[in-house]
DNA sequence: CTGTTAGCGCGTTCAA
DNA sequence: TTGAACGCGCTAACAG
């Protein structure tokens, strides 16, 4: 293992000078700095994270806490995770995964939280450490989120532009901000453009959507497009349409939300709004790291910071 | 922050004694040990991972490398992950997630590897660090795996015992050990018990299964049960049966494999072979930790160790 | 069985 | 601008 000392000897300086090249490069004469950097790459030197953690009173560990049953979890989190992990790795930080039942063990420098419900906020409050949410919140914590409004607005526009003349938004029956934003995206587009439209709210299960579409089939003329708030709903809609003898995408269009796994089950590959999950993960990690470094210097809460990331429509076979 | 010293002072012993209570409890007089343990809980003492890492020449980080595209990944990994993370947390280890593109950054004490293909073994070889696989391998590395043979054997038995008289195994068309074991489980059961049966191998997509069952419908008499090697295939089979007017589970039975998410899409909740993913994750972590501690003392490779975990049939609505 | 000493690799503080 | 000394929290090795 190469240490600071090894580099120092080879470069004929004290180890402090080498340390400064890493932490306060501006305090070292440029030529000397260059030389030392050279030696460092030559020796393939990597600072020892444990030693830095020890002296810096940092753990160099970030915890990701997922407040949701893993059982029913979508692949969603896996991609988010990848983004977070990648970003943290680059900064010599390790990620620790904490689930509902194990979230007290070990120390860390900060938390990334997701899937939170109202009841969990008390716990968050007591953490007293830097925190970043994935998904919006109204209690003033920093967060990263997708632009739900924009996503559905664009899905709707796409459907309209493809010539579907009746638009149906199938939402999730839950009064959370993310859902309200999605509905708003739909409503604003169809209102502005005077398009025949309706909004339906269902429990987020495919068979519920299937049953609904089946029993209201006469209300969906040809040339209807369904903009769905989740892929589960989209799959359910597709099943119903096919069972009723409707043709996708010629007579009916379907747009899902965040299609990852479920596409492998749909008869036609779903046109779907893709959330940039990897990017969201990276953003959350970066935001948290910034908070950690900031908190070090100045105590006290800063203003809520929000990072909103746009989604992209991935066009496939369920729309024309 | 509570340190060893704080505990030592309060307990009127040297900090070495406290340290021993943690690392070599057998070297401390039982009553003294008890007393110190008390003080430790009283003070809510937690050893500082960084300091231990520093002196122990360990990073206290384990890397999980998933050699597979996250895009198409099943929720599978998420649960595995939870198991690994929980176990590592208990041992003051942090988990780092490495994906295909980021697997060189940072140091660690060992690797948990999964989703590996033939081409990746060269990379594994060069690691030169303790390694544990999730999923079997023939190159002599330790691994944790489900008992694929047992799982399908029991599914098959269950179907037979429920009175389905014709059994069909829908396998995945791929010559990997896991698939061969599953087929073997099916074959041995039906052969031993002289049951009318057939084996079919398909690409692992639900629509492929749907198409196959549809076009061979006349070959599947009433009272047939389909034992499927994946839930995707099971869902596809179910769709076909329903489209053909067959009734589940009265006339036809379906058993899936490892139903996590997909159940939310099936018309009838699938009867499915549940892999104990959390347990597998924990087992993998424990095995790796053992290897890490072992390698510390004695250099050189030991015999391949295998941990095979049985699955459990979760009976739901797609069988009687 | 228990305590003392020394040092892991690094960064802060102070002195040069 | 650079260096020397000290200590972060912990444990291995030795001494008692």
XYZ file of C-alpha atoms (C1' of nucleotides) in Angstrom:
672
model
C 0.000 0.000 0.000
C 1.321 3.395 -1.027
C 1.144 6.068 1.665
C 1.640 9.762 1.832
C 5.082 9.066 3.208
C 6.105 6.985 0.215
C 5.180 9.800 -2.102
C 6.949 12.336 0.109
C 10.196 10.405 0.146
C 10.256 9.814 -3.557
C 9.532 13.498 -4.150
C 12.010 14.669 -1.540
C 9.512 16.734 0.387
C 7.719 16.304 3.679
C 4.464 14.437 3.711
C 2.668 17.612 4.668
C 3.510 19.125 1.339
C 2.015 16.121 -0.376
C -1.043 16.346 1.817
C -1.428 19.972 0.846
C -1.272 19.161 -2.835
C -4.412 17.154 -2.233
C -6.336 19.376 0.147
C -5.053 22.884 -0.375
C -3.245 22.872 -3.713
C -3.208 26.651 -3.861
C -0.795 26.733 -0.946
C 1.886 24.863 -2.847
C 4.236 26.355 -5.422
C 2.893 25.341 -8.865
C 6.021 23.601 -10.155
C 6.435 21.651 -6.949
C 2.775 20.754 -7.113
C 3.108 19.414 -10.632
C 6.098 17.364 -9.677
C 4.327 15.826 -6.728
C 1.230 15.075 -8.763
C 3.483 13.236 -11.157
C 5.004 11.130 -8.434
C 1.543 10.376 -7.154
C 0.350 8.942 -10.450
C 3.659 7.164 -10.940
C 3.234 5.372 -7.638
C -0.513 4.973 -8.173
C -1.150 6.610 -4.846
C -4.661 6.621 -3.411
C -5.387 8.372 -0.146
C -6.500 6.022 2.580
C -10.168 6.679 3.200
C -10.079 5.300 6.730
C -7.289 7.589 7.828
C -9.006 10.605 6.349
C -12.237 9.607 7.987
C -10.517 9.240 11.321
C -8.849 12.595 11.381
C -11.657 14.394 9.609
C -14.326 13.103 11.939
C -16.192 11.885 8.909
C -17.362 8.409 8.226
C -17.325 8.787 4.441
C -20.503 6.761 4.456
C -23.885 7.864 3.185
C -27.031 5.979 4.007
C -29.867 5.383 1.625
C -33.053 4.647 3.479
C -35.969 3.266 1.525
C -39.171 3.634 3.463
C -41.132 1.115 1.530
C -41.690 -2.590 1.479
C -39.064 -4.140 -0.703
C -41.513 -6.824 -1.669
C -43.620 -4.624 -3.829
C -40.905 -2.344 -4.933
C -40.375 -1.500 -8.560
C -37.061 -1.852 -10.357
C -37.165 1.886 -10.108
C -35.031 1.878 -6.999
C -32.381 -0.270 -8.515
C -31.584 2.336 -11.107
C -31.740 5.168 -8.670
C -29.352 3.215 -6.529
C -26.928 2.788 -9.370
C -26.848 6.530 -9.908
C -26.296 7.290 -6.258
C -23.619 4.650 -5.936
C -21.738 5.803 -8.988
C -21.618 9.384 -7.856
C -20.600 8.508 -4.306
C -17.868 6.188 -5.499
C -16.316 9.000 -7.431
C -16.017 10.985 -4.240
C -14.600 8.142 -2.204
C -17.839 7.723 -0.356
C -19.459 4.413 0.418
C -23.174 3.786 0.295
C -25.000 1.932 2.985
C -28.487 0.626 2.361
C -30.862 0.796 5.262
C -34.277 -0.757 5.201
C -37.204 -0.111 7.457
C -36.070 -2.544 10.088
C -32.366 -1.866 10.156
C -32.067 1.848 10.054
C -30.308 2.454 13.319
C -27.014 0.654 12.889
C -23.751 2.409 12.161
C -22.856 5.994 11.625
C -22.818 8.111 8.526
C -22.385 11.646 7.275
C -25.808 12.053 5.735
C -28.935 10.425 4.421
C -30.726 10.012 1.140
C -34.358 9.240 1.867
C -37.072 7.953 -0.386
C -40.533 6.479 -0.245
C -41.323 8.471 2.887
C -44.772 8.736 4.362
C -46.138 11.347 6.651
C -45.566 9.251 9.748
C -41.846 8.992 9.125
C -41.057 12.681 9.326
C -40.636 12.602 13.078
C -37.807 10.151 12.635
C -36.188 12.339 10.002
C -36.360 15.323 12.295
C -34.381 13.547 14.974
C -31.578 12.601 12.625
C -30.062 16.011 12.893
C -27.793 15.350 9.947
C -27.728 16.410 6.311
C -30.617 14.884 4.437
C -31.747 14.800 0.823
C -35.025 13.368 -0.395
C -35.804 11.675 -3.640
C -39.324 12.831 -4.285
C -40.723 16.148 -3.198
C -41.647 17.149 0.329
C -43.170 20.154 1.978
C -41.196 20.229 5.198
C -38.296 22.155 3.796
C -35.824 19.369 3.136
C -33.750 19.439 -0.007
C -34.948 17.100 -2.690
C -34.525 15.761 -6.185
C -37.587 14.935 -8.192
C -38.829 14.405 -11.682
C -40.882 17.049 -13.329
C -44.201 15.256 -13.138
C -46.050 18.163 -14.637
C -43.797 18.391 -17.663
C -43.781 14.646 -18.158
C -47.523 14.269 -18.444
C -47.888 17.519 -20.344
C -45.540 16.177 -23.004
C -47.140 12.753 -23.090
C -50.444 14.469 -23.663
C -49.067 16.694 -26.363
C -47.533 13.721 -28.099
C -50.819 11.828 -28.082
C -52.654 14.838 -29.444
C -50.100 15.412 -32.150
C -50.379 11.818 -33.263
C -54.004 12.495 -34.053
C -55.772 10.783 -31.176
C -58.881 12.881 -30.727
C -60.098 11.739 -27.322
C -57.626 11.737 -24.442
C -58.065 9.895 -21.174
C -55.819 10.381 -18.196
C -55.732 7.345 -15.927
C -54.358 8.612 -12.638
C -53.559 7.004 -9.347
C -56.202 7.626 -6.703
C -53.969 9.220 -4.121
C -53.668 12.845 -3.074
C -49.888 13.107 -3.226
C -48.124 16.027 -4.867
C -46.622 13.851 -7.583
C -50.047 12.709 -8.659
C -51.596 16.149 -8.560
C -48.771 17.498 -10.696
C -49.345 14.806 -13.268
C -53.035 15.550 -13.454
C -52.314 19.222 -13.780
C -50.026 18.548 -16.721
C -52.826 16.709 -18.449
C -55.521 19.192 -17.600
C -53.593 22.225 -18.666
C -52.701 20.762 -22.013
C -56.193 19.620 -22.951
C -57.783 22.826 -21.671
C -55.420 25.076 -23.577
C -55.887 23.080 -26.755
C -59.621 22.415 -26.405
C -59.315 18.669 -26.670
C -61.984 16.175 -25.718
C -60.712 14.635 -22.525
C -61.494 12.987 -19.239
C -59.670 12.186 -16.013
C -60.066 8.936 -14.145
C -58.482 7.928 -10.859
C -57.895 4.287 -10.000
C -56.008 2.156 -7.520
C -52.603 1.380 -8.937
C -53.210 -2.192 -10.074
C -53.425 -3.424 -13.589
C -56.523 -5.523 -13.084
C -58.368 -2.499 -11.719
C -57.591 -0.637 -14.921
C -58.641 -3.635 -16.984
C -61.958 -3.876 -15.209
C -62.617 -0.173 -15.485
C -61.906 0.089 -19.187
C -63.950 -3.012 -19.872
C -67.008 -1.799 -18.015
C -66.861 1.667 -19.567
C -65.855 0.500 -23.002
C -68.624 2.291 -24.831
C -67.307 5.575 -23.491
C -64.002 5.198 -25.326
C -64.499 5.827 -29.023
C -61.900 4.866 -31.577
C -59.014 7.255 -31.720
C -58.747 7.435 -27.950
C -55.367 7.618 -26.269
C -54.856 6.656 -22.638
C -52.210 8.603 -20.758
C -51.480 6.556 -17.671
C -49.825 7.611 -14.430
C -48.065 4.277 -14.091
C -47.071 1.372 -16.224
C -49.189 -0.994 -14.220
C -52.230 0.951 -15.190
C -51.035 1.084 -18.777
C -50.670 -2.675 -18.930
C -54.135 -3.103 -17.483
C -55.569 -0.745 -20.077
C -53.832 -2.591 -22.850
C -55.232 -5.914 -21.715
C -58.762 -4.512 -21.696
C -58.439 -2.953 -25.125
C -57.172 -6.158 -26.657
C -59.887 -8.187 -24.962
C -62.499 -5.834 -26.378
C -61.072 -6.302 -29.838
C -59.572 -2.843 -30.064
C -56.400 -2.434 -32.086
C -53.258 -0.851 -30.663
C -51.920 1.552 -31.769
C -54.115 2.131 -34.799
C -57.394 2.652 -33.000
C -56.156 3.193 -29.459
C -52.979 4.633 -28.050
C -51.437 3.943 -24.639
C -48.711 5.873 -22.875
C -47.207 4.594 -19.652
C -45.026 6.149 -17.023
C -41.523 5.017 -16.299
C -41.507 1.725 -18.151
C -38.675 -0.433 -17.041
C -39.585 -3.993 -16.349
C -43.198 -4.180 -17.241
C -42.514 -3.651 -20.873
C -41.452 -7.227 -21.055
C -45.025 -8.240 -20.411
C -46.965 -5.879 -22.603
C -48.125 -7.294 -25.914
C -46.937 -4.128 -27.632
C -43.881 -2.482 -26.157
C -45.223 0.510 -24.286
C -44.689 4.087 -25.222
C -43.688 5.462 -21.882
C -42.356 8.478 -20.035
C -38.863 7.598 -18.942
C -37.656 9.114 -15.737
C -33.916 9.721 -15.810
C -33.344 7.660 -12.713
C -29.601 7.356 -12.928
C -29.304 11.120 -13.261
C -31.649 11.626 -10.336
C -29.543 9.368 -8.199
C -26.387 11.228 -9.108
C -28.048 14.562 -8.433
C -29.249 13.436 -5.026
C -25.770 12.251 -4.115
C -24.139 15.461 -5.286
C -26.634 17.572 -3.390
C -26.070 15.600 -0.219
C -22.300 15.778 -0.514
C -22.558 19.523 -0.928
C -24.711 19.717 2.186
C -22.253 17.618 4.139
C -19.327 19.820 3.241
C -21.342 22.913 3.883
C -22.625 21.827 7.281
C -19.038 21.275 8.294
C -18.337 24.958 8.190
C -21.536 26.724 9.016
C -24.013 25.250 11.403
C -27.701 25.857 10.898
C -30.258 25.153 8.203
C -30.141 26.738 4.795
C -32.968 27.332 2.351
C -34.662 24.350 0.774
C -32.994 23.359 -2.457
C -34.919 21.569 -5.192
C -33.566 19.811 -8.229
C -36.248 19.027 -10.771
C -35.297 16.806 -13.658
C -37.282 16.466 -16.866
C -38.389 13.137 -18.251
C -38.190 11.975 -21.830
C -40.858 10.213 -23.860
C -39.715 6.894 -25.175
C -41.877 6.099 -28.169
C -42.571 2.423 -28.860
C -45.385 0.340 -30.233
C -48.394 1.312 -28.170
C -48.861 4.628 -29.958
C -48.683 5.500 -33.598
C -18.970 11.017 20.238
C -18.320 8.258 22.748
C -14.891 6.633 22.507
C -13.214 3.622 24.008
C -11.588 5.954 26.460
C -14.894 7.284 27.732
C -16.049 3.776 28.414
C -12.732 2.836 30.031
C -12.797 5.796 32.407
C -16.363 5.248 33.456
C -15.630 1.558 34.036
C -12.309 2.217 35.786
C -10.311 -0.012 33.476
C -7.835 0.607 30.690
C -9.170 1.021 27.215
C -7.473 -2.196 26.164
C -9.764 -4.126 28.409
C -12.713 -2.501 26.781
C -11.280 -3.230 23.380
C -10.886 -6.857 24.382
C -14.477 -7.112 25.447
C -15.306 -6.340 21.847
C -12.697 -8.355 19.985
C -11.618 -11.132 22.318
C -14.282 -11.398 24.980
C -12.995 -14.775 26.136
C -9.853 -13.100 27.445
C -11.764 -10.988 29.930
C -13.082 -12.160 33.272
C -16.829 -12.750 32.866
C -18.018 -10.403 35.608
C -15.739 -7.612 34.405
C -16.941 -8.247 30.901
C -20.574 -7.940 31.943
C -19.872 -4.734 33.793
C -18.121 -3.189 30.810
C -20.859 -4.266 28.452
C -23.268 -2.486 30.731
C -21.302 0.719 30.633
C -21.125 0.434 26.874
C -24.883 0.285 26.469
C -25.356 2.967 29.102
C -23.137 5.334 27.142
C -24.505 4.082 23.819
C -20.990 3.389 22.666
C -20.360 2.428 19.045
C -16.865 1.584 17.860
C -15.539 3.985 15.296
C -15.358 2.135 12.024
C -12.720 4.420 10.562
C -10.313 3.847 13.405
C -10.762 0.110 13.224
C -10.307 0.196 9.501
C -7.112 2.180 9.867
C -5.401 -0.097 12.321
C -6.789 -3.280 10.843
C -5.637 -2.448 7.338
C -9.193 -3.049 6.247
C -11.489 -0.769 4.378
C -14.613 -2.243 5.948
C -16.220 -1.886 2.564
C -17.619 -4.684 0.446
C -18.460 -4.211 -3.183
C -21.456 -5.678 -4.882
C -20.932 -5.889 -8.591
C -23.922 -6.598 -10.768
C -22.842 -7.721 -14.200
C -26.092 -7.056 -15.907
C -27.925 -4.198 -17.504
C -29.876 -2.404 -14.851
C -32.500 -1.547 -17.424
C -33.868 -5.022 -17.707
C -33.161 -6.052 -14.196
C -35.801 -7.682 -12.048
C -36.755 -6.475 -8.580
C -34.900 -9.593 -7.614
C -31.731 -7.661 -7.016
C -33.344 -5.160 -4.771
C -34.252 -7.798 -2.254
C -30.928 -9.516 -2.509
C -29.369 -6.157 -1.888
C -31.439 -5.604 1.213
C -30.244 -8.896 2.624
C -26.615 -8.164 1.898
C -26.865 -4.671 3.297
C -28.572 -5.759 6.486
C -25.987 -8.391 7.225
C -23.059 -6.113 6.453
C -24.476 -3.329 8.583
C -24.548 -5.649 11.542
C -20.836 -6.202 11.138
C -20.016 -2.563 10.695
C -19.351 -3.045 7.041
C -20.499 -0.698 4.328
C -21.735 -1.820 0.963
C -20.634 -0.210 -2.230
C -22.563 -0.818 -5.408
C -20.510 -1.107 -8.537
C -22.062 -1.282 -11.957
C -20.528 -2.395 -15.191
C -19.038 0.978 -15.970
C -17.798 2.023 -12.569
C -16.196 -1.035 -11.133
C -12.670 0.205 -10.686
C -13.059 3.066 -8.208
C -12.161 2.767 -4.557
C -10.825 -0.037 -2.459
C -12.614 -2.769 -0.605
C -12.070 -5.968 1.320
C -14.017 -8.274 -0.940
C -16.616 -8.666 -3.638
C -20.058 -10.127 -4.030
C -20.620 -10.837 -7.693
C -23.773 -11.635 -9.559
C -25.144 -11.861 -13.066
C -21.741 -12.909 -14.362
C -21.141 -14.178 -17.864
C -18.336 -16.274 -19.159
C -16.432 -13.286 -20.493
C -16.217 -11.642 -17.103
C -14.241 -14.341 -15.360
C -10.924 -12.951 -16.490
C -11.700 -9.768 -14.617
C -12.658 -11.723 -11.513
C -9.395 -13.624 -11.659
C -7.374 -10.432 -11.533
C -9.168 -9.127 -8.462
C -7.068 -11.250 -6.189
C -9.398 -10.619 -3.278
C -12.072 -12.613 -1.493
C -15.053 -13.173 -3.738
C -18.469 -14.705 -3.330
C -20.943 -15.319 -6.127
C -24.673 -15.220 -6.040
C -25.569 -17.950 -8.473
C -23.504 -21.025 -9.112
C -20.231 -21.173 -10.985
C -17.828 -23.876 -12.044
C -14.538 -22.061 -11.593
C -14.208 -22.875 -7.929
C -15.428 -19.650 -6.386
C -17.625 -19.762 -3.326
C -21.250 -19.163 -4.025
C -24.765 -18.904 -2.683
C -27.602 -20.182 -4.783
C -31.153 -21.382 -4.601
C -31.868 -25.034 -4.876
C -33.317 -24.940 -8.355
C -33.738 -28.673 -8.464
C -35.689 -28.796 -5.225
C -37.798 -25.795 -6.149
C -39.140 -27.256 -9.372
C -39.379 -30.728 -7.928
C -41.693 -29.405 -5.234
C -43.717 -27.282 -7.619
C -44.232 -30.361 -9.710
C -45.218 -32.464 -6.750
C -47.675 -29.831 -5.621
C -49.308 -29.693 -9.038
C -49.576 -33.482 -9.153
C -51.008 -33.668 -5.677
C -53.656 -31.133 -6.553
C -54.892 -33.560 -9.155
C -53.633 -32.002 -12.363
C -53.064 -35.000 -14.579
C -50.962 -33.521 -17.364
C -47.887 -31.512 -16.402
C -46.015 -29.135 -18.674
C -42.688 -27.609 -17.804
C -42.093 -24.308 -19.571
C -38.361 -23.738 -19.335
C -36.072 -20.996 -20.493
C -34.174 -21.860 -23.654
C -30.689 -21.397 -22.288
C -28.065 -23.974 -21.345
C -27.148 -22.571 -17.952
C -26.796 -24.730 -14.861
C -29.755 -23.093 -13.135
C -32.058 -24.007 -15.993
C -30.781 -27.553 -16.321
C -31.327 -28.090 -12.603
C -34.891 -26.887 -12.867
C -35.619 -29.219 -15.760
C -34.056 -32.073 -13.883
C -36.326 -31.405 -10.911
C -39.330 -31.648 -13.168
C -38.131 -34.676 -15.108
C -37.207 -36.709 -12.077
C -40.520 -36.121 -10.402
C -42.692 -37.022 -13.370
C -40.548 -40.015 -14.299
C -40.591 -41.444 -10.787
C -44.314 -40.983 -10.526
C -45.236 -41.967 -14.086
C -47.068 -38.773 -14.849
C -48.045 -37.575 -18.295
C -45.677 -34.702 -18.970
C -43.796 -32.643 -21.487
C -40.952 -30.162 -21.459
C -40.916 -27.019 -23.547
C -38.150 -24.446 -23.828
C -38.906 -20.863 -24.772
C -37.278 -17.465 -24.818
C -38.000 -15.748 -21.534
C -40.749 -13.373 -22.687
C -44.369 -13.523 -21.807
C -45.633 -12.973 -25.338
C -43.564 -15.910 -26.558
C -45.279 -18.119 -24.011
C -48.663 -16.719 -24.976
C -48.061 -17.426 -28.643
C -46.794 -20.919 -27.972
C -49.674 -21.975 -25.764
C -52.150 -20.498 -28.199
C -50.771 -22.320 -31.218
C -50.482 -25.632 -29.393
C -53.724 -25.279 -27.501
C -55.159 -28.608 -28.598
C -52.193 -30.337 -27.003
C -53.149 -29.125 -23.542
C -56.154 -31.052 -22.257
C -58.158 -29.896 -19.287
C -56.497 -30.644 -16.014
C -53.099 -29.507 -17.265
C -50.752 -27.613 -14.961
C -47.947 -25.454 -16.299
C -44.809 -25.312 -14.187
C -42.912 -22.306 -15.444
C -39.248 -21.451 -15.008
C -40.009 -17.761 -14.667
C -42.904 -15.533 -13.801
C -42.767 -13.873 -17.167
C -43.480 -17.164 -18.801
C -46.212 -17.855 -16.268
C -47.930 -14.570 -17.030
C -47.732 -15.321 -20.737
C -49.249 -18.742 -20.210
C -52.040 -17.295 -18.137
C -52.915 -14.762 -20.823
C -53.120 -17.504 -23.435
C -55.283 -19.761 -21.285
C -57.733 -16.982 -20.550
C -57.863 -15.947 -24.207
C -58.657 -19.527 -25.151
C -61.478 -19.604 -22.675
C -59.743 -21.928 -20.242
C -60.520 -21.479 -16.554
C -57.834 -20.952 -13.955
C -57.369 -22.728 -11.606
C -60.236 -25.156 -12.105
C -59.260 -26.472 -15.493
C -55.671 -25.278 -15.699
C -53.033 -24.626 -13.108
C -50.045 -22.277 -13.380
C -47.019 -22.128 -11.149
C -44.440 -19.390 -11.560
C -40.950 -18.880 -10.277
C -39.937 -16.153 -7.942
C -42.971 -13.931 -8.128
C -42.265 -10.550 -6.768
C -43.526 -7.731 -8.850
C -45.234 -9.468 -11.679
C -47.965 -10.739 -9.461
C -49.465 -7.333 -9.563
C -50.241 -7.843 -13.206
C -51.544 -11.369 -13.312
C -55.334 -11.730 -13.402
C -55.098 -14.408 -10.716
C -52.362 -13.980 -8.197
C -49.743 -16.496 -9.205
C -48.830 -19.549 -7.271
C -45.096 -19.229 -7.371
C -41.836 -20.613 -6.051
C -40.441 -17.946 -3.768
C -36.714 -17.659 -3.582
C -35.618 -16.528 -0.150
C -33.727 -13.586 -1.532
C -33.153 -11.754 1.693
C -31.702 -14.889 3.236
C -29.518 -15.447 0.205
C -28.158 -11.949 0.474
C -27.377 -12.410 4.135
C -25.729 -15.747 3.459
C -23.564 -14.271 0.728
C -22.471 -11.466 3.023
C -21.678 -13.828 5.866
C -19.711 -16.105 3.603
C -17.699 -13.217 2.251
C -16.991 -11.826 5.692
C -15.763 -15.245 6.763
C -13.481 -15.370 3.744
C -12.142 -11.931 4.476
C -11.288 -12.817 8.045
C -9.840 -16.094 6.968
C -7.670 -14.697 4.209
C -6.215 -12.355 6.781
C -4.533 -15.192 8.551
C -3.770 -17.817 5.971
C -2.919 -16.889 2.434
C -3.950 -19.173 -0.384
C -7.191 -20.537 -1.765
C -9.422 -22.868 0.160
C -11.942 -25.371 -1.161
C -15.000 -24.067 -2.914
C -17.832 -23.494 -0.502
C -21.451 -23.668 -1.618
C -24.514 -22.530 0.202
C -27.687 -23.852 -1.328
C -30.929 -22.448 -0.028
C -34.308 -24.062 -0.526
C -37.258 -22.169 -1.946
C -40.805 -22.226 -0.656
C -43.968 -22.581 -2.669
C -46.318 -19.690 -2.163
C -49.766 -20.933 -3.054
C -52.192 -18.372 -4.449
C -54.979 -18.295 -6.969
C -53.527 -19.801 -10.104
C -53.697 -23.367 -8.788
C -56.386 -25.142 -6.884
C -6.315 -11.825 33.134
C -5.061 -6.762 32.668
C -2.268 -2.607 31.529
C 1.463 -0.088 28.807
C 3.493 1.160 24.649
C 3.581 2.062 19.996
C 1.796 3.100 15.638
C -1.888 2.558 11.608
C -2.222 7.167 7.553
C -3.572 11.498 7.561
C -4.430 16.638 8.581
C -4.348 20.614 11.892
C -1.413 23.707 14.358
C 2.307 26.035 15.014
C 6.957 27.363 14.094
C 10.612 28.263 10.704
C 5.838 28.512 1.184
C 7.379 24.403 3.772
C 8.223 21.214 7.793
C 7.827 18.987 12.704
C 5.105 17.455 16.112
C 0.919 15.834 17.789
C -3.354 13.367 17.967
C -7.796 11.293 15.734
C -9.795 6.060 17.944
C -8.394 1.827 17.913
C -5.685 -2.743 18.450
C -1.311 -5.943 18.283
C 2.431 -7.069 20.932
C 4.479 -7.269 24.854
C 5.003 -6.816 29.993
C 3.323 -7.534 34.376
